[in-house]
Amino acid sequence: MDKLIIPEHIPRTHSRFGQWLGTKVLNWLGWQVVGDFPEQGKFVAAVAPHTSNWDFIIAIAVKMHLQVRIRYLGKHSIFIWPLSILLRKWGGIPVDRRSSHGVVGQAKELFDNSDSLILGLAPEGTRKYTPQWKSGFLHIAKAANVPVVPMALDYSTKQFIVMPAIPVEDIEETLLKVQQMFPPTMAKYPEQLSGTAHKANRT
């Protein structure tokens, strides 16, 4: 289905059933995975564009197909038993926004205490149009001293694209660079694509 090579240090789930199910879903929808994972075992995965509920389904199917363990952040208040069992199984990490360390500090601590960790975040924060992307994913990557790996849902080609890793130095410059890697043609609904870099496309 794809020729993507996954280095051995990338965290894996080793779920044969998950791989079977994810592959079936991608085949049914006509999607394939292209690109290469970085050599680093720790990075922030910036998944975009996000304009449809289908984005989540496809991204989960890709994760299962590749048997790659990708974690995500969730409000600690929703991690209530027995739902917490399922959320954690799917890679959920509870964070307390009231903490003095903040979300960035808590995420940095997770990276510092992990031998390998892929933290998946949607820079847009919502599938509806917003004027700007949220820069939190870059602040987390910079604080933890890990790169950002853009991952695109390209509906024009039905490809999930794993792009090269980008080191984070200047937040604003990196944000613009990452945004420009996701042209409007990739989105299922281009008119809902967020970010100032694409604002002109809405007029």
JSON list of C-alpha atoms in Angstrom, two decimals:
[
{"chain": "A", "resi": 1, "resn": "MET", "atom": "CA", "xyz": [0.00, 0.00, 0.00]},
{"chain": "A", "resi": 2, "resn": "ASP", "atom": "CA", "xyz": [2.88, 2.37, 0.78]},
{"chain": "A", "resi": 3, "resn": "LYS", "atom": "CA", "xyz": [6.67, 2.25, 0.94]},
{"chain": "A", "resi": 4, "resn": "LEU", "atom": "CA", "xyz": [7.11, 4.41, 4.02]},
{"chain": "A", "resi": 5, "resn": "ILE", "atom": "CA", "xyz": [10.01, 3.32, 6.22]},
{"chain": "A", "resi": 6, "resn": "ILE", "atom": "CA", "xyz": [9.62, 3.70, 9.99]},
{"chain": "A", "resi": 7, "resn": "PRO", "atom": "CA", "xyz": [12.91, 3.85, 11.96]},
{"chain": "A", "resi": 8, "resn": "GLU", "atom": "CA", "xyz": [13.14, 1.48, 14.91]},
{"chain": "A", "resi": 9, "resn": "HIS", "atom": "CA", "xyz": [13.25, 4.26, 17.50]},
{"chain": "A", "resi": 10, "resn": "ILE", "atom": "CA", "xyz": [9.78, 5.54, 16.54]},
{"chain": "A", "resi": 11, "resn": "PRO", "atom": "CA", "xyz": [7.29, 4.48, 19.29]},
{"chain": "A", "resi": 12, "resn": "ARG", "atom": "CA", "xyz": [5.03, 1.65, 18.10]},
{"chain": "A", "resi": 13, "resn": "THR", "atom": "CA", "xyz": [1.79, 0.04, 19.25]},
{"chain": "A", "resi": 14, "resn": "HIS", "atom": "CA", "xyz": [2.46, -3.44, 17.83]},
{"chain": "A", "resi": 15, "resn": "SER", "atom": "CA", "xyz": [-1.26, -4.05, 17.40]},
{"chain": "A", "resi": 16, "resn": "ARG", "atom": "CA", "xyz": [-1.89, -6.47, 14.55]},
{"chain": "A", "resi": 17, "resn": "PHE", "atom": "CA", "xyz": [-5.65, -6.00, 14.78]},
{"chain": "A", "resi": 18, "resn": "GLY", "atom": "CA", "xyz": [-5.23, -2.23, 14.76]},
{"chain": "A", "resi": 19, "resn": "GLN", "atom": "CA", "xyz": [-2.96, -2.47, 11.73]},
{"chain": "A", "resi": 20, "resn": "TRP", "atom": "CA", "xyz": [-5.49, -4.67, 9.92]},
{"chain": "A", "resi": 21, "resn": "LEU", "atom": "CA", "xyz": [-8.38, -2.33, 10.72]},
{"chain": "A", "resi": 22, "resn": "GLY", "atom": "CA", "xyz": [-6.47, 0.83, 9.82]},
{"chain": "A", "resi": 23, "resn": "THR", "atom": "CA", "xyz": [-5.36, -0.67, 6.51]},
{"chain": "A", "resi": 24, "resn": "LYS", "atom": "CA", "xyz": [-8.93, -1.73, 5.68]},
{"chain": "A", "resi": 25, "resn": "VAL", "atom": "CA", "xyz": [-10.26, 1.77, 6.36]},
{"chain": "A", "resi": 26, "resn": "LEU", "atom": "CA", "xyz": [-7.57, 3.46, 4.24]},
{"chain": "A", "resi": 27, "resn": "ASN", "atom": "CA", "xyz": [-8.13, 1.01, 1.38]},
{"chain": "A", "resi": 28, "resn": "TRP", "atom": "CA", "xyz": [-11.88, 1.56, 1.57]},
{"chain": "A", "resi": 29, "resn": "LEU", "atom": "CA", "xyz": [-11.44, 5.34, 1.48]},
{"chain": "A", "resi": 30, "resn": "GLY", "atom": "CA", "xyz": [-8.74, 5.17, -1.21]},
{"chain": "A", "resi": 31, "resn": "TRP", "atom": "CA", "xyz": [-5.98, 6.82, 0.84]},
{"chain": "A", "resi": 32, "resn": "GLN", "atom": "CA", "xyz": [-2.26, 6.03, 1.04]},
{"chain": "A", "resi": 33, "resn": "VAL", "atom": "CA", "xyz": [0.62, 7.16, 3.23]},
{"chain": "A", "resi": 34, "resn": "VAL", "atom": "CA", "xyz": [3.76, 8.74, 1.76]},
{"chain": "A", "resi": 35, "resn": "GLY", "atom": "CA", "xyz": [6.94, 10.35, 3.10]},
{"chain": "A", "resi": 36, "resn": "ASP", "atom": "CA", "xyz": [9.43, 9.30, 5.75]},
{"chain": "A", "resi": 37, "resn": "PHE", "atom": "CA", "xyz": [9.56, 9.51, 9.52]},
{"chain": "A", "resi": 38, "resn": "PRO", "atom": "CA", "xyz": [12.53, 11.44, 10.96]},
{"chain": "A", "resi": 39, "resn": "GLU", "atom": "CA", "xyz": [15.48, 9.86, 12.71]},
{"chain": "A", "resi": 40, "resn": "GLN", "atom": "CA", "xyz": [14.41, 11.47, 16.01]},
{"chain": "A", "resi": 41, "resn": "GLY", "atom": "CA", "xyz": [12.27, 9.44, 18.36]},
{"chain": "A", "resi": 42, "resn": "LYS", "atom": "CA", "xyz": [10.78, 12.56, 19.96]},
{"chain": "A", "resi": 43, "resn": "PHE", "atom": "CA", "xyz": [8.91, 15.27, 18.05]},
{"chain": "A", "resi": 44, "resn": "VAL", "atom": "CA", "xyz": [5.68, 17.25, 17.75]},
{"chain": "A", "resi": 45, "resn": "ALA", "atom": "CA", "xyz": [3.49, 16.09, 14.85]},
{"chain": "A", "resi": 46, "resn": "ALA", "atom": "CA", "xyz": [1.60, 19.08, 13.39]},
{"chain": "A", "resi": 47, "resn": "VAL", "atom": "CA", "xyz": [-1.38, 17.54, 11.59]},
{"chain": "A", "resi": 48, "resn": "ALA", "atom": "CA", "xyz": [-3.24, 19.78, 9.12]},
{"chain": "A", "resi": 49, "resn": "PRO", "atom": "CA", "xyz": [-5.32, 21.00, 7.39]},
{"chain": "A", "resi": 50, "resn": "HIS", "atom": "CA", "xyz": [-8.29, 20.41, 9.65]},
{"chain": "A", "resi": 51, "resn": "THR", "atom": "CA", "xyz": [-11.60, 21.33, 7.98]},
{"chain": "A", "resi": 52, "resn": "SER", "atom": "CA", "xyz": [-13.68, 18.16, 8.32]},
{"chain": "A", "resi": 53, "resn": "ASN", "atom": "CA", "xyz": [-14.64, 15.45, 10.82]},
{"chain": "A", "resi": 54, "resn": "TRP", "atom": "CA", "xyz": [-13.18, 12.99, 8.31]},
{"chain": "A", "resi": 55, "resn": "ASP", "atom": "CA", "xyz": [-9.71, 14.32, 9.17]},
{"chain": "A", "resi": 56, "resn": "PHE", "atom": "CA", "xyz": [-9.81, 12.57, 12.54]},
{"chain": "A", "resi": 57, "resn": "ILE", "atom": "CA", "xyz": [-11.02, 9.28, 11.08]},
{"chain": "A", "resi": 58, "resn": "ILE", "atom": "CA", "xyz": [-8.30, 9.25, 8.42]},
{"chain": "A", "resi": 59, "resn": "ALA", "atom": "CA", "xyz": [-5.57, 10.26, 10.88]},
{"chain": "A", "resi": 60, "resn": "ILE", "atom": "CA", "xyz": [-6.57, 7.50, 13.32]},
{"chain": "A", "resi": 61, "resn": "ALA", "atom": "CA", "xyz": [-6.66, 4.96, 10.46]},
{"chain": "A", "resi": 62, "resn": "VAL", "atom": "CA", "xyz": [-3.13, 6.04, 9.43]},
{"chain": "A", "resi": 63, "resn": "LYS", "atom": "CA", "xyz": [-1.87, 5.70, 13.00]},
{"chain": "A", "resi": 64, "resn": "MET", "atom": "CA", "xyz": [-3.35, 2.21, 13.29]},
{"chain": "A", "resi": 65, "resn": "HIS", "atom": "CA", "xyz": [-2.13, 1.16, 9.85]},
{"chain": "A", "resi": 66, "resn": "LEU", "atom": "CA", "xyz": [1.44, 2.22, 10.64]},
{"chain": "A", "resi": 67, "resn": "GLN", "atom": "CA", "xyz": [1.29, 0.89, 14.23]},
{"chain": "A", "resi": 68, "resn": "VAL", "atom": "CA", "xyz": [2.79, 4.21, 15.36]},
{"chain": "A", "resi": 69, "resn": "ARG", "atom": "CA", "xyz": [2.00, 5.40, 18.88]},
{"chain": "A", "resi": 70, "resn": "ILE", "atom": "CA", "xyz": [0.98, 9.05, 18.75]},
{"chain": "A", "resi": 71, "resn": "ARG", "atom": "CA", "xyz": [-0.05, 10.81, 21.95]},
{"chain": "A", "resi": 72, "resn": "TYR", "atom": "CA", "xyz": [-2.34, 13.81, 22.32]},
{"chain": "A", "resi": 73, "resn": "LEU", "atom": "CA", "xyz": [-3.20, 16.27, 25.08]},
{"chain": "A", "resi": 74, "resn": "GLY", "atom": "CA", "xyz": [-6.62, 16.40, 26.75]},
{"chain": "A", "resi": 75, "resn": "LYS", "atom": "CA", "xyz": [-8.16, 18.39, 29.57]},
{"chain": "A", "resi": 76, "resn": "HIS", "atom": "CA", "xyz": [-7.62, 16.46, 32.81]},
{"chain": "A", "resi": 77, "resn": "SER", "atom": "CA", "xyz": [-11.29, 16.87, 33.72]},
{"chain": "A", "resi": 78, "resn": "ILE", "atom": "CA", "xyz": [-12.44, 14.49, 30.97]},
{"chain": "A", "resi": 79, "resn": "PHE", "atom": "CA", "xyz": [-10.17, 11.67, 32.17]},
{"chain": "A", "resi": 80, "resn": "ILE", "atom": "CA", "xyz": [-12.81, 10.18, 34.44]},
{"chain": "A", "resi": 81, "resn": "TRP", "atom": "CA", "xyz": [-13.15, 6.44, 34.95]},
{"chain": "A", "resi": 82, "resn": "PRO", "atom": "CA", "xyz": [-14.16, 4.44, 32.94]},
{"chain": "A", "resi": 83, "resn": "LEU", "atom": "CA", "xyz": [-13.77, 6.87, 30.00]},
{"chain": "A", "resi": 84, "resn": "SER", "atom": "CA", "xyz": [-10.20, 7.54, 31.08]},
{"chain": "A", "resi": 85, "resn": "ILE", "atom": "CA", "xyz": [-9.27, 3.94, 30.27]},
{"chain": "A", "resi": 86, "resn": "LEU", "atom": "CA", "xyz": [-10.30, 4.37, 26.63]},
{"chain": "A", "resi": 87, "resn": "LEU", "atom": "CA", "xyz": [-8.79, 7.86, 26.32]},
{"chain": "A", "resi": 88, "resn": "ARG", "atom": "CA", "xyz": [-5.42, 6.66, 27.60]},
{"chain": "A", "resi": 89, "resn": "LYS", "atom": "CA", "xyz": [-5.54, 3.58, 25.37]},
{"chain": "A", "resi": 90, "resn": "TRP", "atom": "CA", "xyz": [-5.99, 5.90, 22.38]},
{"chain": "A", "resi": 91, "resn": "GLY", "atom": "CA", "xyz": [-2.94, 7.90, 23.44]},
{"chain": "A", "resi": 92, "resn": "GLY", "atom": "CA", "xyz": [-4.54, 10.59, 25.57]},
{"chain": "A", "resi": 93, "resn": "ILE", "atom": "CA", "xyz": [-2.45, 12.52, 28.09]},
{"chain": "A", "resi": 94, "resn": "PRO", "atom": "CA", "xyz": [-4.31, 14.53, 30.75]},
{"chain": "A", "resi": 95, "resn": "VAL", "atom": "CA", "xyz": [-3.07, 18.09, 31.33]},
{"chain": "A", "resi": 96, "resn": "ASP", "atom": "CA", "xyz": [-4.21, 20.59, 33.92]},
{"chain": "A", "resi": 97, "resn": "ARG", "atom": "CA", "xyz": [-4.49, 24.09, 32.46]},
{"chain": "A", "resi": 98, "resn": "ARG", "atom": "CA", "xyz": [-4.57, 25.48, 36.01]},
{"chain": "A", "resi": 99, "resn": "SER", "atom": "CA", "xyz": [-1.08, 24.16, 36.73]},
{"chain": "A", "resi": 100, "resn": "SER", "atom": "CA", "xyz": [1.59, 26.76, 37.47]},
{"chain": "A", "resi": 101, "resn": "HIS", "atom": "CA", "xyz": [3.72, 25.09, 34.79]},
{"chain": "A", "resi": 102, "resn": "GLY", "atom": "CA", "xyz": [1.05, 25.62, 32.12]},
{"chain": "A", "resi": 103, "resn": "VAL", "atom": "CA", "xyz": [0.39, 23.27, 29.22]},
{"chain": "A", "resi": 104, "resn": "VAL", "atom": "CA", "xyz": [3.77, 24.00, 27.64]},
{"chain": "A", "resi": 105, "resn": "GLY", "atom": "CA", "xyz": [5.58, 23.18, 30.86]},
{"chain": "A", "resi": 106, "resn": "GLN", "atom": "CA", "xyz": [3.66, 19.95, 31.36]},
{"chain": "A", "resi": 107, "resn": "ALA", "atom": "CA", "xyz": [4.30, 18.89, 27.76]},
{"chain": "A", "resi": 108, "resn": "LYS", "atom": "CA", "xyz": [8.02, 19.67, 28.14]},
{"chain": "A", "resi": 109, "resn": "GLU", "atom": "CA", "xyz": [8.12, 17.50, 31.24]},
{"chain": "A", "resi": 110, "resn": "LEU", "atom": "CA", "xyz": [6.53, 14.64, 29.29]},
{"chain": "A", "resi": 111, "resn": "PHE", "atom": "CA", "xyz": [9.23, 14.89, 26.63]},
{"chain": "A", "resi": 112, "resn": "ASP", "atom": "CA", "xyz": [12.00, 15.17, 29.23]},
{"chain": "A", "resi": 113, "resn": "ASN", "atom": "CA", "xyz": [10.79, 12.00, 30.94]},
{"chain": "A", "resi": 114, "resn": "SER", "atom": "CA", "xyz": [10.30, 9.95, 27.76]},
{"chain": "A", "resi": 115, "resn": "ASP", "atom": "CA", "xyz": [12.82, 8.00, 25.70]},
{"chain": "A", "resi": 116, "resn": "SER", "atom": "CA", "xyz": [10.52, 8.37, 22.70]},
{"chain": "A", "resi": 117, "resn": "LEU", "atom": "CA", "xyz": [7.37, 10.44, 22.26]},
{"chain": "A", "resi": 118, "resn": "ILE", "atom": "CA", "xyz": [5.31, 11.68, 19.34]},
{"chain": "A", "resi": 119, "resn": "LEU", "atom": "CA", "xyz": [2.86, 14.37, 20.41]},
{"chain": "A", "resi": 120, "resn": "GLY", "atom": "CA", "xyz": [0.16, 14.98, 17.79]},
{"chain": "A", "resi": 121, "resn": "LEU", "atom": "CA", "xyz": [-1.43, 18.43, 17.67]},
{"chain": "A", "resi": 122, "resn": "ALA", "atom": "CA", "xyz": [-3.76, 20.26, 15.25]},
{"chain": "A", "resi": 123, "resn": "PRO", "atom": "CA", "xyz": [-2.30, 23.78, 14.87]},
{"chain": "A", "resi": 124, "resn": "GLU", "atom": "CA", "xyz": [-5.64, 25.18, 13.72]},
{"chain": "A", "resi": 125, "resn": "GLY", "atom": "CA", "xyz": [-7.37, 24.04, 16.90]},
{"chain": "A", "resi": 126, "resn": "THR", "atom": "CA", "xyz": [-10.74, 23.74, 15.14]},
{"chain": "A", "resi": 127, "resn": "ARG", "atom": "CA", "xyz": [-12.14, 22.63, 11.79]},
{"chain": "A", "resi": 128, "resn": "LYS", "atom": "CA", "xyz": [-13.89, 26.02, 11.39]},
{"chain": "A", "resi": 129, "resn": "TYR", "atom": "CA", "xyz": [-12.11, 29.03, 9.89]},
{"chain": "A", "resi": 130, "resn": "THR", "atom": "CA", "xyz": [-10.08, 31.14, 12.28]},
{"chain": "A", "resi": 131, "resn": "PRO", "atom": "CA", "xyz": [-7.83, 34.09, 11.34]},
{"chain": "A", "resi": 132, "resn": "GLN", "atom": "CA", "xyz": [-4.68, 32.54, 12.81]},
{"chain": "A", "resi": 133, "resn": "TRP", "atom": "CA", "xyz": [-3.20, 29.22, 13.76]},
{"chain": "A", "resi": 134, "resn": "LYS", "atom": "CA", "xyz": [-2.46, 28.55, 17.42]},
{"chain": "A", "resi": 135, "resn": "SER", "atom": "CA", "xyz": [1.30, 28.66, 18.07]},
{"chain": "A", "resi": 136, "resn": "GLY", "atom": "CA", "xyz": [1.20, 26.40, 21.14]},
{"chain": "A", "resi": 137, "resn": "PHE", "atom": "CA", "xyz": [2.61, 23.43, 19.22]},
{"chain": "A", "resi": 138, "resn": "LEU", "atom": "CA", "xyz": [5.72, 25.47, 18.41]},
{"chain": "A", "resi": 139, "resn": "HIS", "atom": "CA", "xyz": [6.16, 26.71, 21.97]},
{"chain": "A", "resi": 140, "resn": "ILE", "atom": "CA", "xyz": [5.99, 23.10, 23.17]},
{"chain": "A", "resi": 141, "resn": "ALA", "atom": "CA", "xyz": [8.54, 21.93, 20.58]},
{"chain": "A", "resi": 142, "resn": "LYS", "atom": "CA", "xyz": [10.94, 24.77, 21.38]},
{"chain": "A", "resi": 143, "resn": "ALA", "atom": "CA", "xyz": [10.66, 24.30, 25.15]},
{"chain": "A", "resi": 144, "resn": "ALA", "atom": "CA", "xyz": [11.26, 20.55, 24.82]},
{"chain": "A", "resi": 145, "resn": "ASN", "atom": "CA", "xyz": [14.03, 21.06, 22.24]},
{"chain": "A", "resi": 146, "resn": "VAL", "atom": "CA", "xyz": [12.37, 18.74, 19.73]},
{"chain": "A", "resi": 147, "resn": "PRO", "atom": "CA", "xyz": [11.51, 19.36, 16.06]},
{"chain": "A", "resi": 148, "resn": "VAL", "atom": "CA", "xyz": [8.11, 19.74, 14.46]},
{"chain": "A", "resi": 149, "resn": "VAL", "atom": "CA", "xyz": [7.11, 17.21, 11.80]},
{"chain": "A", "resi": 150, "resn": "PRO", "atom": "CA", "xyz": [4.28, 18.52, 9.56]},
{"chain": "A", "resi": 151, "resn": "MET", "atom": "CA", "xyz": [1.83, 15.82, 8.52]},
{"chain": "A", "resi": 152, "resn": "ALA", "atom": "CA", "xyz": [-0.67, 16.69, 5.81]},
{"chain": "A", "resi": 153, "resn": "LEU", "atom": "CA", "xyz": [-4.11, 15.36, 4.94]},
{"chain": "A", "resi": 154, "resn": "ASP", "atom": "CA", "xyz": [-4.11, 16.01, 1.20]},
{"chain": "A", "resi": 155, "resn": "TYR", "atom": "CA", "xyz": [-7.63, 15.45, -0.12]},
{"chain": "A", "resi": 156, "resn": "SER", "atom": "CA", "xyz": [-6.61, 16.44, -3.66]},
{"chain": "A", "resi": 157, "resn": "THR", "atom": "CA", "xyz": [-4.43, 13.33, -3.96]},
{"chain": "A", "resi": 158, "resn": "LYS", "atom": "CA", "xyz": [-5.85, 11.27, -1.06]},
{"chain": "A", "resi": 159, "resn": "GLN", "atom": "CA", "xyz": [-2.43, 11.07, 0.52]},
{"chain": "A", "resi": 160, "resn": "PHE", "atom": "CA", "xyz": [-1.38, 11.39, 4.13]},
{"chain": "A", "resi": 161, "resn": "ILE", "atom": "CA", "xyz": [2.04, 13.03, 3.81]},
{"chain": "A", "resi": 162, "resn": "VAL", "atom": "CA", "xyz": [4.76, 12.81, 6.45]},
{"chain": "A", "resi": 163, "resn": "MET", "atom": "CA", "xyz": [7.03, 15.81, 5.79]},
{"chain": "A", "resi": 164, "resn": "PRO", "atom": "CA", "xyz": [10.65, 16.48, 6.87]},
{"chain": "A", "resi": 165, "resn": "ALA", "atom": "CA", "xyz": [11.34, 17.59, 10.45]},
{"chain": "A", "resi": 166, "resn": "ILE", "atom": "CA", "xyz": [11.70, 21.33, 11.11]},
{"chain": "A", "resi": 167, "resn": "PRO", "atom": "CA", "xyz": [13.74, 22.70, 14.03]},
{"chain": "A", "resi": 168, "resn": "VAL", "atom": "CA", "xyz": [12.02, 25.48, 15.97]},
{"chain": "A", "resi": 169, "resn": "GLU", "atom": "CA", "xyz": [14.04, 28.64, 16.56]},
{"chain": "A", "resi": 170, "resn": "ASP", "atom": "CA", "xyz": [11.97, 31.74, 15.87]},
{"chain": "A", "resi": 171, "resn": "ILE", "atom": "CA", "xyz": [8.29, 31.02, 16.64]},
{"chain": "A", "resi": 172, "resn": "GLU", "atom": "CA", "xyz": [6.73, 33.46, 14.14]},
{"chain": "A", "resi": 173, "resn": "GLU", "atom": "CA", "xyz": [9.06, 32.51, 11.29]},
{"chain": "A", "resi": 174, "resn": "THR", "atom": "CA", "xyz": [8.54, 28.81, 11.87]},
{"chain": "A", "resi": 175, "resn": "LEU", "atom": "CA", "xyz": [4.76, 29.25, 12.10]},
{"chain": "A", "resi": 176, "resn": "LEU", "atom": "CA", "xyz": [4.68, 30.96, 8.70]},
{"chain": "A", "resi": 177, "resn": "LYS", "atom": "CA", "xyz": [6.97, 28.31, 7.21]},
{"chain": "A", "resi": 178, "resn": "VAL", "atom": "CA", "xyz": [4.80, 25.46, 8.46]},
{"chain": "A", "resi": 179, "resn": "GLN", "atom": "CA", "xyz": [1.57, 27.16, 7.31]},
{"chain": "A", "resi": 180, "resn": "GLN", "atom": "CA", "xyz": [2.94, 27.52, 3.79]},
{"chain": "A", "resi": 181, "resn": "MET", "atom": "CA", "xyz": [3.44, 23.76, 3.61]},
{"chain": "A", "resi": 182, "resn": "PHE", "atom": "CA", "xyz": [-0.34, 23.28, 3.62]},
{"chain": "A", "resi": 183, "resn": "PRO", "atom": "CA", "xyz": [-1.83, 24.93, 0.49]},
{"chain": "A", "resi": 184, "resn": "PRO", "atom": "CA", "xyz": [-5.64, 25.36, 0.33]},
{"chain": "A", "resi": 185, "resn": "THR", "atom": "CA", "xyz": [-5.93, 22.64, -2.33]},
{"chain": "A", "resi": 186, "resn": "MET", "atom": "CA", "xyz": [-5.10, 20.04, 0.32]},
{"chain": "A", "resi": 187, "resn": "ALA", "atom": "CA", "xyz": [-8.16, 20.73, 2.46]},
{"chain": "A", "resi": 188, "resn": "LYS", "atom": "CA", "xyz": [-11.48, 18.97, 2.07]},
{"chain": "A", "resi": 189, "resn": "TYR", "atom": "CA", "xyz": [-13.17, 22.33, 2.52]},
{"chain": "A", "resi": 190, "resn": "PRO", "atom": "CA", "xyz": [-10.62, 25.00, 1.42]},
{"chain": "A", "resi": 191, "resn": "GLU", "atom": "CA", "xyz": [-12.94, 27.85, 2.40]},
{"chain": "A", "resi": 192, "resn": "GLN", "atom": "CA", "xyz": [-12.58, 26.79, 6.04]},
{"chain": "A", "resi": 193, "resn": "LEU", "atom": "CA", "xyz": [-8.79, 26.67, 6.01]},
{"chain": "A", "resi": 194, "resn": "SER", "atom": "CA", "xyz": [-7.44, 28.73, 8.89]},
{"chain": "A", "resi": 195, "resn": "GLY", "atom": "CA", "xyz": [-4.42, 30.98, 9.03]},
{"chain": "A", "resi": 196, "resn": "THR", "atom": "CA", "xyz": [-3.39, 34.41, 7.85]},
{"chain": "A", "resi": 197, "resn": "ALA", "atom": "CA", "xyz": [-1.25, 32.87, 5.11]},
{"chain": "A", "resi": 198, "resn": "HIS", "atom": "CA", "xyz": [-4.45, 31.78, 3.36]},
{"chain": "A", "resi": 199, "resn": "LYS", "atom": "CA", "xyz": [-6.67, 34.75, 4.22]},
{"chain": "A", "resi": 200, "resn": "ALA", "atom": "CA", "xyz": [-6.44, 36.11, 0.69]},
{"chain": "A", "resi": 201, "resn": "ASN", "atom": "CA", "xyz": [-7.97, 32.93, -0.66]},
{"chain": "A", "resi": 202, "resn": "ARG", "atom": "CA", "xyz": [-11.22, 33.70, 1.15]},
{"chain": "A", "resi": 203, "resn": "THR", "atom": "CA", "xyz": [-11.86, 36.95, -0.76]}
]
